[in-house]
């Protein structure tokens, strides 16, 4: 997994599959093929067969985690990052266990004695290795955030989005992290009309393209494609200001 930023304050996930992620997963698959976990080093075919199997399993996991995270991330805005990742891994491993077990039985029919629950548990352990390795590498590569609103974005800001102890400043031509509170970052945007629409979001008024209402949930579709959630406590103020 690589970093996915979605329309949810503070819940920043790990956007993939990028080329780096594919290479990482392939490398981990090759490593697992060499060591032969869960007794797979005893299987027929030697290391070459194991390596091909584990690399294929790793790349399939990469794709499955990517698709599922892209699906659940916009629907899990209020959840902690760790819980969303855990939920994605557990759900993704349901079809992954079926696919990898079917592939393994084609190569090693003698594995038919391994039950579904045991296979699913082994898949979760392997996924934990994938996620832990990627999180560690992603953290080490995280760029140092800027300390103030970048000048080239400051005159053309669409919205501000909280990410842990940082604010992501979204402009028409990109985004950048700022080490500041949401209130402090918004205060720097003198001359830009906007409002805090959620505890984790500030939006410029001219950035709003459409108001989306689904039952009691309201979101603001912005010109860059992001959807900013509207907090329930902010609805009255936004209606009074003519936003809704």
mmCIF file of C-alpha atoms in Angstrom:
data_model
loop_
_atom_site.group_PDB
_atom_site.id
_atom_site.type_symbol
_atom_site.label_atom_id
_atom_site.label_comp_id
_atom_site.label_asym_id
_atom_site.label_seq_id
_atom_site.Cartn_x
_atom_site.Cartn_y
_atom_site.Cartn_z
ATOM 1 C CA UNK A 1 0.000 0.000 0.000
ATOM 2 C CA UNK A 2 1.053 3.582 -0.596
ATOM 3 C CA UNK A 3 -0.376 6.707 0.930
ATOM 4 C CA UNK A 4 -4.000 7.462 0.039
ATOM 5 C CA UNK A 5 -5.421 10.798 1.010
ATOM 6 C CA UNK A 6 -9.191 10.833 1.025
ATOM 7 C CA UNK A 7 -12.067 13.054 2.011
ATOM 8 C CA UNK A 8 -11.804 12.442 5.702
ATOM 9 C CA UNK A 9 -10.140 14.599 8.293
ATOM 10 C CA UNK A 10 -7.271 12.993 10.128
ATOM 11 C CA UNK A 11 -7.829 9.545 8.652
ATOM 12 C CA UNK A 12 -5.010 9.430 6.129
ATOM 13 C CA UNK A 13 -4.405 6.008 4.701
ATOM 14 C CA UNK A 14 -1.524 4.440 3.142
ATOM 15 C CA UNK A 15 -2.675 5.777 -2.848
ATOM 16 C CA UNK A 16 -1.521 2.603 -4.459
ATOM 17 C CA UNK A 17 -0.570 0.436 -6.315
ATOM 18 C CA UNK A 18 2.288 2.593 -7.503
ATOM 19 C CA UNK A 19 5.384 1.187 -9.180
ATOM 20 C CA UNK A 20 7.215 1.403 -5.864
ATOM 21 C CA UNK A 21 4.473 -0.539 -4.089
ATOM 22 C CA UNK A 22 4.418 -3.241 -6.757
ATOM 23 C CA UNK A 23 8.195 -3.595 -6.479
ATOM 24 C CA UNK A 24 7.980 -3.762 -2.683
ATOM 25 C CA UNK A 25 5.312 -6.444 -2.715
ATOM 26 C CA UNK A 26 7.180 -8.444 -5.367
ATOM 27 C CA UNK A 27 10.362 -8.277 -3.282
ATOM 28 C CA UNK A 28 8.544 -9.463 -0.163
ATOM 29 C CA UNK A 29 6.974 -12.268 -2.197
ATOM 30 C CA UNK A 30 10.416 -13.325 -3.392
ATOM 31 C CA UNK A 31 11.681 -13.303 0.182
ATOM 32 C CA UNK A 32 8.765 -15.452 1.365
ATOM 33 C CA UNK A 33 9.415 -17.825 -1.530
ATOM 34 C CA UNK A 34 13.008 -18.243 -0.404
ATOM 35 C CA UNK A 35 12.261 -18.947 3.249
ATOM 36 C CA UNK A 36 9.103 -21.027 2.589
ATOM 37 C CA UNK A 37 6.841 -20.001 5.531
ATOM 38 C CA UNK A 38 4.184 -22.288 7.070
ATOM 39 C CA UNK A 39 6.105 -25.363 5.960
ATOM 40 C CA UNK A 40 5.921 -24.471 2.269
ATOM 41 C CA UNK A 41 9.688 -25.086 2.029
ATOM 42 C CA UNK A 42 8.781 -28.790 2.098
ATOM 43 C CA UNK A 43 6.511 -28.540 -0.964
ATOM 44 C CA UNK A 44 7.478 -30.068 -4.295
ATOM 45 C CA UNK A 45 9.002 -27.968 -7.060
ATOM 46 C CA UNK A 46 11.858 -26.372 -5.180
ATOM 47 C CA UNK A 47 12.516 -22.667 -4.502
ATOM 48 C CA UNK A 48 11.688 -21.499 -8.052
ATOM 49 C CA UNK A 49 8.094 -22.733 -7.803
ATOM 50 C CA UNK A 50 7.697 -21.258 -4.328
ATOM 51 C CA UNK A 51 9.069 -17.894 -5.413
ATOM 52 C CA UNK A 52 6.687 -17.685 -8.391
ATOM 53 C CA UNK A 53 3.743 -18.611 -6.140
ATOM 54 C CA UNK A 54 4.597 -16.130 -3.386
ATOM 55 C CA UNK A 55 5.333 -13.252 -5.775
ATOM 56 C CA UNK A 56 1.975 -13.869 -7.462
ATOM 57 C CA UNK A 57 0.260 -13.958 -4.070
ATOM 58 C CA UNK A 58 1.974 -10.729 -3.015
ATOM 59 C CA UNK A 59 0.989 -8.824 -6.159
ATOM 60 C CA UNK A 60 -2.591 -10.064 -5.870
ATOM 61 C CA UNK A 61 -2.619 -8.807 -2.268
ATOM 62 C CA UNK A 62 -1.314 -5.424 -3.398
ATOM 63 C CA UNK A 63 -4.178 -5.063 -5.894
ATOM 64 C CA UNK A 64 -6.816 -6.318 -3.438
ATOM 65 C CA UNK A 65 -5.747 -3.954 -0.647
ATOM 66 C CA UNK A 66 -5.666 -1.041 -3.093
ATOM 67 C CA UNK A 67 -9.161 -1.658 -4.428
ATOM 68 C CA UNK A 68 -10.655 -2.190 -1.003
ATOM 69 C CA UNK A 69 -8.990 0.832 0.577
ATOM 70 C CA UNK A 70 -10.184 3.013 -2.295
ATOM 71 C CA UNK A 71 -13.686 1.677 -1.680
ATOM 72 C CA UNK A 72 -13.918 1.978 2.093
ATOM 73 C CA UNK A 73 -11.745 5.057 2.704
ATOM 74 C CA UNK A 74 -14.414 7.625 1.661
ATOM 75 C CA UNK A 75 -16.943 5.757 3.822
ATOM 76 C CA UNK A 76 -14.740 5.610 6.916
ATOM 77 C CA UNK A 77 -13.971 9.268 7.507
ATOM 78 C CA UNK A 78 -14.670 9.164 11.232
ATOM 79 C CA UNK A 79 -12.635 6.033 11.930
ATOM 80 C CA UNK A 80 -8.991 5.946 13.078
ATOM 81 C CA UNK A 81 -6.447 5.090 10.395
ATOM 82 C CA UNK A 82 -5.331 1.881 12.102
ATOM 83 C CA UNK A 83 -8.906 0.573 12.318
ATOM 84 C CA UNK A 84 -9.614 1.330 8.662
ATOM 85 C CA UNK A 85 -6.440 -0.473 7.576
ATOM 86 C CA UNK A 86 -7.249 -3.446 9.827
ATOM 87 C CA UNK A 87 -10.770 -3.626 8.395
ATOM 88 C CA UNK A 88 -9.415 -3.480 4.836
ATOM 89 C CA UNK A 89 -6.886 -6.243 5.494
ATOM 90 C CA UNK A 90 -9.442 -8.556 7.115
ATOM 91 C CA UNK A 91 -11.999 -8.058 4.332
ATOM 92 C CA UNK A 92 -9.475 -8.297 1.503
ATOM 93 C CA UNK A 93 -8.151 -11.581 2.851
ATOM 94 C CA UNK A 94 -11.521 -13.292 2.441
ATOM 95 C CA UNK A 95 -11.356 -13.460 -1.390
ATOM 96 C CA UNK A 96 -7.551 -13.598 -1.248
ATOM 97 C CA UNK A 97 -7.672 -16.776 0.834
ATOM 98 C CA UNK A 98 -10.008 -18.402 -1.686
ATOM 99 C CA UNK A 99 -7.831 -17.387 -4.653
ATOM 100 C CA UNK A 100 -4.477 -18.295 -3.102
ATOM 101 C CA UNK A 101 -5.736 -21.624 -1.774
ATOM 102 C CA UNK A 102 -7.098 -22.549 -5.214
ATOM 103 C CA UNK A 103 -3.778 -21.610 -6.839
ATOM 104 C CA UNK A 104 -1.780 -23.524 -4.228
ATOM 105 C CA UNK A 105 -3.874 -26.672 -4.673
ATOM 106 C CA UNK A 106 -3.234 -26.600 -8.407
ATOM 107 C CA UNK A 107 0.495 -26.654 -7.694
ATOM 108 C CA UNK A 108 0.518 -28.744 -4.511
ATOM 109 C CA UNK A 109 -2.630 -30.932 -4.264
ATOM 110 C CA UNK A 110 -1.382 -32.389 -0.996
ATOM 111 C CA UNK A 111 -2.262 -29.118 0.755
ATOM 112 C CA UNK A 112 -5.979 -29.960 0.563
ATOM 113 C CA UNK A 113 -5.813 -31.027 4.203
ATOM 114 C CA UNK A 114 -5.299 -27.433 5.360
ATOM 115 C CA UNK A 115 -8.679 -26.033 6.464
ATOM 116 C CA UNK A 116 -10.158 -22.717 5.392
ATOM 117 C CA UNK A 117 -9.846 -21.118 8.838
ATOM 118 C CA UNK A 118 -6.174 -22.061 9.121
ATOM 119 C CA UNK A 119 -5.517 -20.769 5.604
ATOM 120 C CA UNK A 120 -7.248 -17.471 6.401
ATOM 121 C CA UNK A 121 -5.196 -17.101 9.583
ATOM 122 C CA UNK A 122 -1.957 -17.654 7.668
ATOM 123 C CA UNK A 123 -3.065 -15.084 5.061
ATOM 124 C CA UNK A 124 -3.641 -12.542 7.847
ATOM 125 C CA UNK A 125 -0.156 -13.124 9.238
ATOM 126 C CA UNK A 126 1.416 -12.572 5.819
ATOM 127 C CA UNK A 127 -0.701 -9.427 5.326
ATOM 128 C CA UNK A 128 0.515 -8.094 8.665
ATOM 129 C CA UNK A 129 4.089 -8.415 7.358
ATOM 130 C CA UNK A 130 3.170 -6.563 4.158
ATOM 131 C CA UNK A 131 1.410 -3.723 5.984
ATOM 132 C CA UNK A 132 4.016 -3.340 8.736
ATOM 133 C CA UNK A 133 6.869 -3.214 6.201
ATOM 134 C CA UNK A 134 5.108 -0.700 4.024
ATOM 135 C CA UNK A 135 4.090 1.528 6.941
ATOM 136 C CA UNK A 136 7.679 1.605 8.170
ATOM 137 C CA UNK A 137 9.030 2.535 4.734
ATOM 138 C CA UNK A 138 6.294 5.116 4.152
ATOM 139 C CA UNK A 139 7.010 6.790 7.483
ATOM 140 C CA UNK A 140 10.728 7.011 6.698
ATOM 141 C CA UNK A 141 9.997 8.642 3.325
ATOM 142 C CA UNK A 142 7.425 11.159 4.573
ATOM 143 C CA UNK A 143 8.518 14.651 3.498
ATOM 144 C CA UNK A 144 9.109 17.397 6.039
ATOM 145 C CA UNK A 145 6.019 19.599 6.098
ATOM 146 C CA UNK A 146 6.126 23.295 5.358
ATOM 147 C CA UNK A 147 5.727 25.629 8.325
ATOM 148 C CA UNK A 148 3.363 28.092 6.631
ATOM 149 C CA UNK A 149 1.006 28.290 3.684
ATOM 150 C CA UNK A 150 3.101 28.010 0.478
ATOM 151 C CA UNK A 151 2.951 31.317 -1.377
ATOM 152 C CA UNK A 152 2.042 29.749 -4.699
ATOM 153 C CA UNK A 153 -0.931 28.030 -3.027
ATOM 154 C CA UNK A 154 -1.901 30.840 -0.688
ATOM 155 C CA UNK A 155 -3.554 32.929 -3.394
ATOM 156 C CA UNK A 156 -5.412 29.977 -4.885
ATOM 157 C CA UNK A 157 -6.425 27.725 -1.977
ATOM 158 C CA UNK A 158 -9.464 25.500 -2.394
ATOM 159 C CA UNK A 159 -9.565 23.913 1.046
ATOM 160 C CA UNK A 160 -7.622 22.930 4.145
ATOM 161 C CA UNK A 161 -7.746 19.372 5.460
ATOM 162 C CA UNK A 162 -6.473 18.178 8.829
ATOM 163 C CA UNK A 163 -4.114 15.173 8.791
ATOM 164 C CA UNK A 164 -3.074 14.242 12.313
ATOM 165 C CA UNK A 165 -1.052 17.244 13.559
ATOM 166 C CA UNK A 166 -0.720 18.754 10.088
ATOM 167 C CA UNK A 167 -2.897 20.578 7.601
ATOM 168 C CA UNK A 168 -2.949 19.681 3.923
ATOM 169 C CA UNK A 169 -3.387 22.795 1.821
ATOM 170 C CA UNK A 170 -5.206 21.930 -1.405
ATOM 171 C CA UNK A 171 -4.735 24.325 -4.330
ATOM 172 C CA UNK A 172 -5.778 24.090 -7.950
ATOM 173 C CA UNK A 173 -2.337 22.840 -8.956
ATOM 174 C CA UNK A 174 -1.557 20.494 -6.093
ATOM 175 C CA UNK A 175 -1.319 20.227 -2.323
ATOM 176 C CA UNK A 176 1.228 20.484 0.454
ATOM 177 C CA UNK A 177 1.464 19.723 4.173
ATOM 178 C CA UNK A 178 1.700 22.538 6.692
ATOM 179 C CA UNK A 179 2.723 22.049 10.319
ATOM 180 C CA UNK A 180 -0.075 24.046 11.932
ATOM 181 C CA UNK A 181 -3.532 23.819 13.410
ATOM 182 C CA UNK A 182 -6.526 24.238 11.133
ATOM 183 C CA UNK A 183 -7.425 27.571 12.730
ATOM 184 C CA UNK A 184 -3.908 28.943 12.349
ATOM 185 C CA UNK A 185 -3.685 27.863 8.709
ATOM 186 C CA UNK A 186 -7.089 29.405 7.929
ATOM 187 C CA UNK A 187 -6.044 32.650 9.624
ATOM 188 C CA UNK A 188 -3.144 32.957 7.172
ATOM 189 C CA UNK A 189 -5.551 33.006 4.238
ATOM 190 C CA UNK A 190 -6.300 36.700 4.348
ATOM 191 C CA UNK A 191 -8.459 37.810 1.444
ATOM 192 C CA UNK A 192 -9.797 34.291 0.790
ATOM 193 C CA UNK A 193 -13.484 33.913 1.664
ATOM 194 C CA UNK A 194 -14.257 30.600 3.284
ATOM 195 C CA UNK A 195 -15.604 28.755 6.318
ATOM 196 C CA UNK A 196 -14.771 25.833 8.514
ATOM 197 C CA UNK A 197 -17.342 23.259 7.405
ATOM 198 C CA UNK A 198 -16.180 20.373 9.591
ATOM 199 C CA UNK A 199 -13.868 19.973 12.574
ATOM 200 C CA UNK A 200 -11.189 18.839 10.113
ATOM 201 C CA UNK A 201 -12.042 20.889 7.009
ATOM 202 C CA UNK A 202 -11.961 24.551 5.961
ATOM 203 C CA UNK A 203 -13.293 25.344 2.462
ATOM 204 C CA UNK A 204 -12.978 28.400 0.232
ATOM 205 C CA UNK A 205 -16.408 29.524 -0.926
ATOM 206 C CA UNK A 206 -15.558 29.775 -4.624
ATOM 207 C CA UNK A 207 -14.145 26.212 -4.543
ATOM 208 C CA UNK A 208 -17.583 24.663 -4.011
ATOM 209 C CA UNK A 209 -18.948 23.144 -7.193
ATOM 210 C CA UNK A 210 -21.928 21.247 -5.835
ATOM 211 C CA UNK A 211 -23.717 20.376 -2.585
ATOM 212 C CA UNK A 212 -24.354 16.643 -2.169
ATOM 213 C CA UNK A 213 -27.023 15.459 0.251
ATOM 214 C CA UNK A 214 -27.556 11.799 1.136
ATOM 215 C CA UNK A 215 -30.133 11.282 3.883
ATOM 216 C CA UNK A 216 -28.721 13.371 6.743
ATOM 217 C CA UNK A 217 -25.178 13.523 5.345
ATOM 218 C CA UNK A 218 -24.049 16.643 3.485
ATOM 219 C CA UNK A 219 -20.830 16.944 1.486
ATOM 220 C CA UNK A 220 -19.372 19.712 -0.638
ATOM 221 C CA UNK A 221 -18.005 18.703 -4.032
ATOM 222 C CA UNK A 222 -14.999 20.916 -4.796
ATOM 223 C CA UNK A 223 -13.577 21.889 -8.171
ATOM 224 C CA UNK A 224 -10.552 19.620 -7.726
ATOM 225 C CA UNK A 225 -12.775 16.569 -7.210
ATOM 226 C CA UNK A 226 -12.489 16.354 -3.422
ATOM 227 C CA UNK A 227 -15.613 16.021 -1.314
ATOM 228 C CA UNK A 228 -15.508 17.837 2.020
ATOM 229 C CA UNK A 229 -17.866 16.532 4.730
ATOM 230 C CA UNK A 230 -20.111 19.034 6.482
ATOM 231 C CA UNK A 231 -20.311 18.593 10.239
ATOM 232 C CA UNK A 232 -23.786 18.569 11.764
ATOM 233 C CA UNK A 233 -22.897 21.421 14.087
ATOM 234 C CA UNK A 234 -21.841 23.529 11.062
ATOM 235 C CA UNK A 235 -25.001 23.085 8.971
ATOM 236 C CA UNK A 236 -26.919 25.990 10.500
ATOM 237 C CA UNK A 237 -24.028 28.417 10.027
ATOM 238 C CA UNK A 238 -23.549 27.329 6.404
ATOM 239 C CA UNK A 239 -27.276 27.723 5.692
ATOM 240 C CA UNK A 240 -27.251 31.178 7.263
ATOM 241 C CA UNK A 241 -24.284 32.132 5.074
ATOM 242 C CA UNK A 242 -26.099 30.914 1.959
ATOM 243 C CA UNK A 243 -23.799 27.969 1.251
ATOM 244 C CA UNK A 244 -26.572 25.357 1.424
#
